[in-house]
Coordinates of C-alpha atoms in Angstrom, one line a residue:
M1 CA 116.8 127.7 129.1
K2 CA 113.6 126.0 128.1
R3 CA 113.1 122.3 129.1
I4 CA 113.2 119.8 126.5
A5 CA 110.3 117.3 127.0
T6 CA 110.9 113.7 126.0
D7 CA 107.7 112.5 127.5
I8 CA 105.3 115.1 126.1
F9 CA 104.1 114.5 122.5
T10 CA 101.2 116.9 121.9
F11 CA 101.5 120.5 121.0
E12 CA 99.3 121.8 123.6
N13 CA 101.0 120.2 126.5
L14 CA 104.3 121.4 125.2
R15 CA 103.1 125.0 125.0
N16 CA 101.2 125.0 128.2
N17 CA 104.3 123.7 130.0
D18 CA 106.7 126.2 128.4
C19 CA 108.8 123.4 126.9
L20 CA 111.2 123.9 123.8
Y21 CA 109.4 123.8 120.5
V22 CA 111.0 124.0 117.2
D23 CA 108.6 126.4 115.1
K24 CA 107.3 124.4 112.3
T25 CA 103.9 126.3 112.1
R26 CA 104.6 127.9 108.6
Y27 CA 104.0 124.3 107.4
I28 CA 100.8 124.0 109.3
W29 CA 99.4 127.2 107.8
E30 CA 100.6 126.3 104.1
I31 CA 98.7 122.9 104.4
A32 CA 95.7 123.9 106.5
K33 CA 94.7 126.8 104.4
S34 CA 93.9 124.3 101.6
E35 CA 90.9 122.1 101.8
G36 CA 91.2 118.5 101.0
S37 CA 93.0 115.4 102.4
F38 CA 96.6 114.8 102.8
F39 CA 98.9 111.9 103.6
L40 CA 102.5 111.8 105.0
S41 CA 104.8 108.9 105.6
R42 CA 107.5 109.1 108.1
P43 CA 109.3 106.6 110.5
R44 CA 108.0 106.0 113.9
R45 CA 109.0 108.4 116.7
F46 CA 109.8 111.2 114.3
G47 CA 107.2 113.7 115.2
K48 CA 104.1 112.7 113.3
S49 CA 101.9 112.8 116.5
L50 CA 103.1 116.2 117.4
L51 CA 102.4 117.3 113.9
L52 CA 98.8 116.1 114.0
S53 CA 98.2 117.6 117.6
T54 CA 99.4 121.0 116.2
F55 CA 96.8 120.7 113.4
K56 CA 94.3 119.9 116.0
A57 CA 95.0 122.9 118.0
F58 CA 94.9 125.0 115.0
F59 CA 91.5 123.9 113.9
Q60 CA 90.1 124.1 117.3
G61 CA 91.0 127.8 117.2
K62 CA 93.5 127.7 120.2
K63 CA 95.3 130.8 119.0
D64 CA 96.8 131.6 122.4
L65 CA 99.1 128.4 122.1
F66 CA 100.6 129.9 118.9
K67 CA 101.6 133.1 120.4
G68 CA 105.0 134.2 119.1
L69 CA 105.1 131.5 116.4
E70 CA 105.3 132.1 112.7
I71 CA 101.7 131.3 112.0
E72 CA 100.6 134.1 114.1
R73 CA 101.9 136.4 111.4
L74 CA 100.7 134.3 108.4
A75 CA 97.2 133.3 109.5
P76 CA 94.2 135.7 109.6
E77 CA 93.3 137.7 112.8
V78 CA 90.3 135.4 113.5
W79 CA 90.6 131.7 113.4
E80 CA 87.7 129.6 112.3
T81 CA 87.0 126.6 114.5
Y82 CA 86.0 123.0 113.5
P83 CA 84.8 119.8 115.1
V84 CA 88.1 117.7 115.2
I85 CA 88.1 113.9 115.0
H86 CA 91.5 112.8 116.1
L87 CA 92.2 109.0 115.9
D88 CA 95.4 107.4 117.1
L89 CA 95.7 104.0 115.7
A90 CA 99.1 103.3 117.2
S91 CA 97.2 102.1 120.2
G92 CA 94.3 100.7 118.1
S93 CA 96.1 97.5 117.0
S94 CA 97.1 94.3 118.5
Y95 CA 98.9 91.0 117.6
L96 CA 96.0 89.1 119.3
G97 CA 93.7 88.9 116.1
L98 CA 91.1 90.7 114.1
D99 CA 88.6 91.1 117.1
E100 CA 91.1 92.7 119.3
I101 CA 92.1 95.2 116.7
S102 CA 88.5 96.0 116.0
L103 CA 87.7 96.7 119.7
K104 CA 90.6 99.0 120.1
I105 CA 89.7 101.1 117.1
K106 CA 86.1 101.2 118.4
D107 CA 87.6 102.5 121.8
E108 CA 89.2 105.3 119.8
L109 CA 86.0 106.2 118.0
L110 CA 84.0 106.3 121.2
S111 CA 86.6 108.4 122.9
A112 CA 86.5 110.8 119.9
A113 CA 82.7 110.8 120.1
R114 CA 82.8 111.7 123.8
Q115 CA 85.2 114.5 123.2
L116 CA 82.8 116.0 120.6
K117 CA 79.8 115.3 122.8
V118 CA 78.0 113.1 120.2
S119 CA 76.4 109.6 120.4
I120 CA 77.2 106.9 118.0
L121 CA 75.8 103.4 117.8
D122 CA 78.0 100.4 118.2
G123 CA 78.6 98.3 115.0
S124 CA 81.5 97.8 112.6
I125 CA 84.3 100.2 112.8
S126 CA 83.5 101.6 109.3
R127 CA 79.8 102.2 110.3
M128 CA 81.0 103.9 113.5
L129 CA 83.3 106.2 111.6
K130 CA 80.6 107.2 109.3
D131 CA 78.2 107.9 112.1
L132 CA 80.7 109.9 113.9
I133 CA 81.5 112.2 110.9
E134 CA 77.7 112.6 110.2
K135 CA 76.7 113.4 113.8
S136 CA 79.6 115.7 114.3
Y137 CA 78.6 117.5 111.0
E138 CA 75.0 117.8 112.1
K139 CA 75.7 118.8 115.7
Y140 CA 78.1 121.7 114.9
G141 CA 76.7 122.6 111.5
K142 CA 80.2 122.7 110.0
Q143 CA 82.5 120.4 108.1
V144 CA 84.7 118.2 110.3
V145 CA 88.4 117.9 110.5
V146 CA 89.7 114.3 110.6
L147 CA 93.4 113.4 111.9
V148 CA 94.4 109.8 111.7
D149 CA 97.8 108.9 113.3
E150 CA 99.7 105.6 112.3
Y151 CA 96.9 104.7 109.9
D152 CA 98.9 101.4 108.8
K153 CA 99.7 100.1 112.4
P154 CA 96.7 97.6 112.5
I155 CA 97.8 96.3 109.0
L156 CA 101.6 95.9 109.8
D157 CA 100.7 94.2 113.1
S158 CA 98.7 91.6 111.1
F159 CA 101.6 91.1 108.6
K160 CA 102.0 87.4 107.7
T161 CA 99.2 86.2 110.2
S162 CA 96.2 84.1 109.4
Y163 CA 94.0 87.1 109.8
Q164 CA 96.0 89.5 107.6
E165 CA 93.5 89.6 104.8
D166 CA 90.6 90.1 107.1
V167 CA 92.4 93.2 108.7
V168 CA 93.2 94.7 105.3
K169 CA 89.6 94.3 104.1
M170 CA 88.2 95.7 107.4
M171 CA 90.6 98.7 107.4
A172 CA 89.8 99.4 103.6
E173 CA 86.2 99.6 104.4
F174 CA 87.0 102.0 107.3
Y175 CA 89.0 104.4 105.2
Q176 CA 86.6 104.2 102.5
Q177 CA 84.3 106.2 104.9
L178 CA 86.7 109.2 104.7
K179 CA 86.6 109.3 100.9
S180 CA 82.7 109.0 100.7
A181 CA 82.1 111.7 103.3
N182 CA 84.5 114.3 101.7
D183 CA 81.5 116.8 101.3
K184 CA 81.3 116.9 105.2
E185 CA 85.1 117.2 105.7
R186 CA 86.9 120.4 105.7
F187 CA 90.4 118.9 106.1
V188 CA 91.8 115.4 106.5
F189 CA 95.4 114.5 107.4
I190 CA 96.7 110.9 107.6
T191 CA 100.0 109.8 108.8
G192 CA 101.7 106.3 108.6
V193 CA 104.9 104.5 108.0
T194 CA 103.9 102.8 104.7
K195 CA 101.5 103.3 101.8
F196 CA 99.6 100.2 100.7
A197 CA 97.9 99.8 97.4
H198 CA 95.2 97.4 99.0
V199 CA 93.9 100.1 101.2
S200 CA 91.0 102.2 99.6
L201 CA 92.8 105.5 100.7
F202 CA 95.1 105.1 97.7
S203 CA 92.9 103.6 95.1
G204 CA 90.2 104.9 92.9
S205 CA 89.3 108.6 92.8
N206 CA 89.6 111.2 95.6
N207 CA 93.0 110.1 96.8
P208 CA 94.8 112.3 99.5
T209 CA 97.6 114.5 98.4
D210 CA 100.7 112.7 99.2
L211 CA 103.3 115.0 100.8
T212 CA 106.0 112.1 101.7
R213 CA 108.2 113.0 98.8
N214 CA 107.2 116.5 98.2
K215 CA 110.3 118.7 98.4
N216 CA 108.3 121.7 99.9
Y217 CA 107.9 119.5 103.1
A218 CA 111.0 117.6 103.1
T219 CA 112.1 119.1 106.5
M220 CA 108.7 119.5 108.2
L221 CA 109.6 116.7 110.6
G222 CA 113.0 116.5 112.2
Y223 CA 115.7 119.2 112.7
T224 CA 117.7 120.9 110.1
E225 CA 121.2 122.0 110.9
D226 CA 120.2 125.6 111.2
E227 CA 117.2 124.7 113.4
L228 CA 119.4 122.7 115.7
R229 CA 121.9 125.4 116.2
A230 CA 119.2 128.3 116.5
N231 CA 116.9 126.3 119.0
F232 CA 119.3 124.4 121.1
A233 CA 122.3 126.7 121.5
E234 CA 122.1 126.8 125.4
H235 CA 121.7 123.0 125.5
I236 CA 124.6 122.5 123.2
E237 CA 126.9 124.7 125.4
E238 CA 125.6 122.9 128.5
T239 CA 126.1 119.3 127.1
A240 CA 129.4 120.2 125.6
K241 CA 130.6 121.3 129.1
E242 CA 129.3 118.1 130.8
L243 CA 131.2 116.0 128.2
E244 CA 134.3 118.1 128.5
T245 CA 134.4 119.1 124.9
T246 CA 133.7 122.1 122.8
P247 CA 130.4 122.9 121.0
D248 CA 132.0 122.4 117.6
V249 CA 133.2 119.0 118.4
L250 CA 129.8 118.0 120.1
L251 CA 128.0 119.1 116.9
A252 CA 130.4 117.2 114.7
Y253 CA 129.6 114.0 116.7
M254 CA 125.9 114.8 116.7
K255 CA 125.9 115.0 112.9
Q256 CA 127.7 111.7 112.6
Y257 CA 125.2 109.9 115.1
Y258 CA 121.9 111.5 114.5
N259 CA 121.8 113.5 111.3
G260 CA 121.4 112.2 107.6
M261 CA 117.7 111.4 107.5
R262 CA 116.7 112.4 104.0
F263 CA 113.3 111.4 102.6
V264 CA 113.4 113.6 99.4
S265 CA 116.3 113.6 97.0
R266 CA 118.1 117.0 96.3
C267 CA 116.8 118.2 99.7
E268 CA 118.5 118.9 103.1
S269 CA 118.8 116.0 105.6
V270 CA 117.4 116.3 109.1
Y271 CA 118.4 115.1 112.5
N272 CA 116.2 112.6 114.4
P273 CA 114.2 114.8 116.9
V274 CA 113.7 112.1 119.5
S275 CA 117.5 111.2 119.6
V276 CA 118.5 114.9 119.8
G277 CA 116.1 115.5 122.7
K278 CA 117.4 112.5 124.6
L279 CA 121.0 113.4 124.0
F280 CA 120.5 116.9 125.5
V281 CA 118.4 115.6 128.4
N282 CA 120.8 112.7 129.4
Q283 CA 123.9 114.6 128.2
R284 CA 125.5 111.5 126.7
F285 CA 125.6 109.8 123.4
D286 CA 123.6 106.6 123.2
N287 CA 121.6 104.6 120.6
Y288 CA 118.1 106.1 121.4
W289 CA 116.6 105.0 118.1
I290 CA 116.8 101.3 119.0
A291 CA 114.5 101.8 122.0
T292 CA 111.7 102.6 119.5
G293 CA 111.8 99.0 118.3
T294 CA 112.1 97.7 114.8
P295 CA 108.8 96.9 113.2
R296 CA 108.0 93.2 113.4
F297 CA 107.1 93.1 109.7
L298 CA 110.4 94.3 108.7
L299 CA 112.3 91.8 111.0
N300 CA 110.2 89.0 109.3
M301 CA 111.5 90.1 106.0
V302 CA 115.1 89.6 106.9
K303 CA 114.9 86.4 109.0
D304 CA 116.1 84.3 106.1
N305 CA 118.8 86.6 105.0
P306 CA 119.5 89.5 107.4
F307 CA 122.5 90.8 105.4
R308 CA 120.8 91.6 102.2
L309 CA 120.1 95.2 103.0
Q310 CA 123.7 96.1 103.1
D311 CA 124.0 95.0 99.4
L312 CA 121.1 97.2 98.5
T313 CA 123.0 100.4 99.6
R314 CA 125.4 99.9 96.8
E315 CA 122.9 100.1 94.1
W316 CA 121.7 103.2 92.0
V317 CA 118.0 103.0 91.5
A318 CA 115.5 105.2 89.8
D319 CA 114.1 108.1 91.9
E320 CA 110.4 107.3 91.9
N321 CA 107.7 109.2 93.8
D322 CA 105.3 106.3 93.8
D323 CA 105.5 104.7 97.2
K324 CA 102.5 102.5 96.8
Y325 CA 103.3 98.9 97.9
D326 CA 101.5 95.5 97.5
L327 CA 101.4 94.1 101.1
N328 CA 102.1 90.5 99.7
E329 CA 105.2 91.7 97.7
L330 CA 106.9 94.1 100.0
D331 CA 110.4 95.3 98.9
L332 CA 113.0 95.3 101.6
R333 CA 114.7 98.5 100.5
S334 CA 111.5 100.4 100.2
V335 CA 110.2 99.3 103.5
A336 CA 113.5 99.9 105.2
F337 CA 113.6 103.4 103.6
Q338 CA 110.0 104.2 105.0
S339 CA 110.9 102.6 108.4
G340 CA 113.8 105.0 108.7
Y341 CA 116.6 102.4 108.4
L342 CA 117.7 103.7 105.0
S343 CA 118.0 107.4 103.7
I344 CA 118.7 108.9 100.4
A345 CA 122.4 109.2 100.4
E346 CA 123.3 110.5 96.8
W347 CA 121.6 111.4 93.7
K348 CA 122.5 112.0 90.1
R349 CA 120.9 113.1 86.9
V350 CA 121.1 110.5 84.1
S351 CA 118.8 112.4 81.6
L352 CA 116.7 115.4 81.3
T353 CA 113.8 113.5 82.8
E354 CA 115.5 110.8 84.9
W355 CA 117.4 110.9 88.3
K356 CA 119.1 108.0 90.0
I357 CA 119.4 107.7 93.9
R358 CA 121.4 105.5 96.2
Y359 CA 120.2 104.6 99.6
D360 CA 122.3 104.1 102.7
F361 CA 122.1 104.1 106.5
P362 CA 121.6 107.8 107.4
N363 CA 123.9 107.8 110.5
R364 CA 125.7 105.7 113.0
E365 CA 122.8 105.3 115.5
I366 CA 120.6 103.7 112.9
R367 CA 123.3 101.6 111.2
D368 CA 124.1 100.1 114.6
S369 CA 120.5 99.6 115.4
W370 CA 120.1 97.6 112.3
Y371 CA 123.0 95.3 112.9
K372 CA 121.9 94.7 116.5
N373 CA 118.4 94.0 115.6
V374 CA 119.0 91.7 112.7
L375 CA 121.1 89.5 114.7
T376 CA 118.3 88.8 117.1
T377 CA 116.4 87.3 114.1
K378 CA 118.7 84.3 114.7
P379 CA 117.9 83.5 118.2
H380 CA 120.0 80.3 118.2
T381 CA 123.1 82.3 117.1
Y382 CA 122.4 85.0 119.6
G383 CA 121.9 82.7 122.5
L384 CA 125.0 80.7 121.5
L385 CA 127.4 83.5 121.2
M386 CA 126.4 85.8 124.0
P387 CA 128.3 83.9 126.8
L388 CA 131.4 84.0 124.5
L389 CA 131.5 87.6 123.7
V390 CA 130.7 89.5 126.9
S391 CA 134.4 90.4 127.3
L392 CA 135.0 91.6 123.7
P393 CA 135.0 95.3 124.4
E394 CA 137.2 94.7 127.5
A395 CA 139.8 93.0 125.3
L396 CA 140.0 96.1 123.1
D397 CA 140.4 98.4 126.1
D398 CA 143.0 96.0 127.5
K399 CA 144.9 96.3 124.2
N400 CA 145.0 92.6 124.0
V401 CA 144.8 91.7 120.4
E402 CA 145.1 87.9 120.9
S403 CA 142.2 87.8 123.3
F404 CA 140.0 90.1 120.9
M405 CA 140.8 87.8 117.9
E406 CA 140.1 84.7 119.9
K407 CA 136.6 85.9 120.4
V408 CA 136.3 86.9 116.8
C409 CA 137.2 83.3 115.8
N410 CA 134.7 81.9 118.3
F411 CA 132.0 84.2 116.8
F412 CA 132.4 82.8 113.4
S413 CA 132.6 79.1 114.7
G414 CA 129.3 79.6 116.3
I415 CA 127.5 80.7 113.2
P416 CA 125.0 78.0 112.1
Y417 CA 125.8 76.5 108.6
E418 CA 122.2 76.8 107.2
N419 CA 120.8 79.8 105.4
A420 CA 124.0 81.5 104.8
G421 CA 123.3 82.1 101.2
E422 CA 126.2 82.9 98.8
I423 CA 129.4 83.1 100.5
T424 CA 131.5 86.1 99.6
E425 CA 134.0 88.4 101.4
V426 CA 131.0 90.7 102.0
Y427 CA 129.4 88.0 103.9
F428 CA 132.3 87.9 106.5
R429 CA 132.7 91.7 106.6
N430 CA 129.1 92.2 107.4
H431 CA 129.2 89.5 110.2
L432 CA 132.3 91.0 111.6
R433 CA 130.7 94.4 111.6
T434 CA 127.7 93.0 113.2
L435 CA 129.7 91.7 116.0
F436 CA 131.3 95.1 116.8
C437 CA 128.0 96.9 116.5
L438 CA 126.3 94.5 118.9
F439 CA 128.8 95.2 121.6
G440 CA 129.0 98.9 121.0
I441 CA 132.5 99.0 119.5
P442 CA 133.1 102.0 117.4
N443 CA 133.7 100.8 113.8
Q444 CA 133.8 102.0 110.2
C445 CA 133.5 99.8 107.1
E446 CA 135.3 100.2 103.7
I447 CA 136.9 103.7 104.5
M448 CA 138.2 105.4 101.5
E449 CA 142.1 106.1 102.0
A450 CA 143.6 107.6 99.0
S451 CA 142.7 105.3 96.1
Q452 CA 142.1 102.2 98.3
R453 CA 139.6 101.0 100.7
V454 CA 140.2 99.8 104.3
D455 CA 137.9 96.9 104.9
I456 CA 137.0 97.6 108.5
V457 CA 138.5 99.7 111.5
A458 CA 137.4 98.9 115.1
Q459 CA 138.6 101.8 117.4
T460 CA 138.6 103.0 120.9
A461 CA 140.7 105.5 122.7
K462 CA 142.8 102.6 124.0
M463 CA 143.4 100.5 120.8
A464 CA 142.4 100.6 117.0
L465 CA 142.4 97.6 114.8
V466 CA 142.7 98.0 111.1
F467 CA 141.6 94.9 109.3
E468 CA 142.3 93.7 105.8
L469 CA 140.1 90.7 104.9
K470 CA 140.7 87.9 102.4
M471 CA 138.6 84.8 101.6
L472 CA 139.7 81.3 100.9
N473 CA 137.7 80.0 98.1
K474 CA 135.8 76.8 99.1
D475 CA 136.9 75.0 96.0
E476 CA 140.7 75.7 96.5
A477 CA 142.8 72.7 95.5
D478 CA 145.5 73.5 98.0
P479 CA 143.8 75.4 100.9
E480 CA 146.8 75.2 103.4
S481 CA 149.4 77.0 101.2
K482 CA 146.7 79.2 99.7
K483 CA 145.7 80.6 103.0
I484 CA 149.2 81.5 104.0
E485 CA 149.6 83.1 100.5
L486 CA 146.3 85.2 101.2
L487 CA 147.3 86.1 104.6
N488 CA 150.7 87.4 103.4
E489 CA 149.0 89.4 100.8
A490 CA 146.7 91.0 103.3
L491 CA 149.6 91.9 105.6
E492 CA 151.7 93.1 102.7
Q493 CA 148.7 95.5 101.6
L494 CA 148.4 96.8 105.0
K495 CA 152.1 97.7 105.2
Q496 CA 152.4 99.1 101.7
K497 CA 149.3 101.3 101.9
G498 CA 150.0 102.4 105.5
Y499 CA 146.3 102.3 106.4
A500 CA 147.0 102.4 110.2
E501 CA 149.0 105.7 110.2
K502 CA 146.0 108.0 110.5
Y503 CA 144.8 106.3 113.8
K504 CA 148.1 106.6 115.7
N505 CA 147.1 109.9 117.0
E506 CA 143.6 108.9 118.0
S507 CA 144.3 105.6 119.9
E508 CA 147.1 104.6 122.4
E509 CA 148.0 101.6 120.2
V510 CA 147.2 100.7 116.6
H511 CA 147.5 97.2 115.1
S512 CA 147.0 96.1 111.4
V513 CA 145.3 92.7 111.2
G514 CA 145.2 90.4 108.2
I515 CA 142.4 87.8 108.5
V516 CA 141.7 85.0 106.0
F517 CA 138.2 83.4 106.0
D518 CA 137.5 80.0 104.8
G519 CA 134.5 80.0 102.3
K520 CA 133.9 76.3 103.0
T521 CA 133.9 76.0 106.7
R522 CA 132.8 79.7 107.2
K523 CA 135.4 80.2 109.9
V524 CA 138.5 82.1 110.4
A525 CA 141.2 80.1 108.7
C526 CA 144.1 82.2 110.1
W527 CA 145.1 85.8 111.1
K528 CA 148.1 87.7 112.1
S529 CA 148.8 91.2 113.4
L530 CA 151.4 93.7 112.7

């Protein structure tokens, strides 16, 4: 059984250390055989660096590394070699200002120059890149290959800072060199999370071919269901044994936790490759995505209203392939999609020429990451509630409904009044679900049961709580009698629809809980369990 490497991210090291590698080399050949420049947007920690290092090995002619892989059958017998300039800008950025960003990118350029054994003069980063391309072209008498990883990291790190415009200008001039030197370039491949209109890469003529929403490359990164089963069969067996379950049950849970990433409509979804690897190495389910960190620029967008994203998952929008964004007018849904927090969940044709799509959280791991991360954008709330909530999961495992609901009431009592926006039942449901996700309590929201929707279910092997939520209007003339009426309505709905029945075989105890929230005080007005 081949080792799964979670600490090696280059193709050459994976192959030299005989680590498990899911063969994606047919994509390498299909793209590399064409001259020109290409761009691909994918979330962080999704395999972009491995992809570029595979291109690097191919263009350096390291054919031995590809022995037994599909490209060996597709490519010519003799591989032509080229000078390769490989720049990783994930480490070439900083929150410390324009000068620090410039210095780190200069270090990348100087490192690339040393690897190619050429000397370049110190200067602006755009001048140094131009010099590096020209000197490499002259030294080797061949066109160069340029690979740029995380091209947008310096720009994103400067988002909403005093030096943002200066960084955008500097990077635009830097990338202009790639366009102006295209006669000296055999191949250019650029990766990132976002696509900005301000950057010269995507303006004017000679733009890179964008593969981001190209259906032919929809599964180039990540693992399809077939790839997972074919490449990880032994690891699936071993992990299932360790977790005392069957391979089929393990795969079902894996699909729920780590699959669902879809970047192109009408195409197959893929598993998060990092999370899959860590699951098999650690042999336990965990939230591995959250360790990658939510981009600071995305958190800045949700500080004032961290629950807007959930509303966006209900809308059907036009399926557009133009992912070019204005840095000063970023759209939350678009940025969340490119950052990996949203995926294309559904699509439908509305006319011969138009499709509609709906976004949603791709899987449980990413959904929970979102809820946990957005709560930290409210430091006051987070610090206030932590001491009150440390025993919330224990109350569920102790099958103590009263203790559990006491902490839920404390949670809503501690939420600051300001910046709450429009108060609806969705507001309370989202906060309640955030609470469960924050403390790792398995939960589902708005589950379809026959023709009705269950608001929320919180469930462990010990106890399941099935919630029906009602909201007391803030302008209610007789709030005391109305809240009792709403509570009885919630309990009656729970009894008549029998929402709790399906969970009786999954948990030792099941309780139906009606909750009435007060739209004026934003607290729990009353609750009762059955």
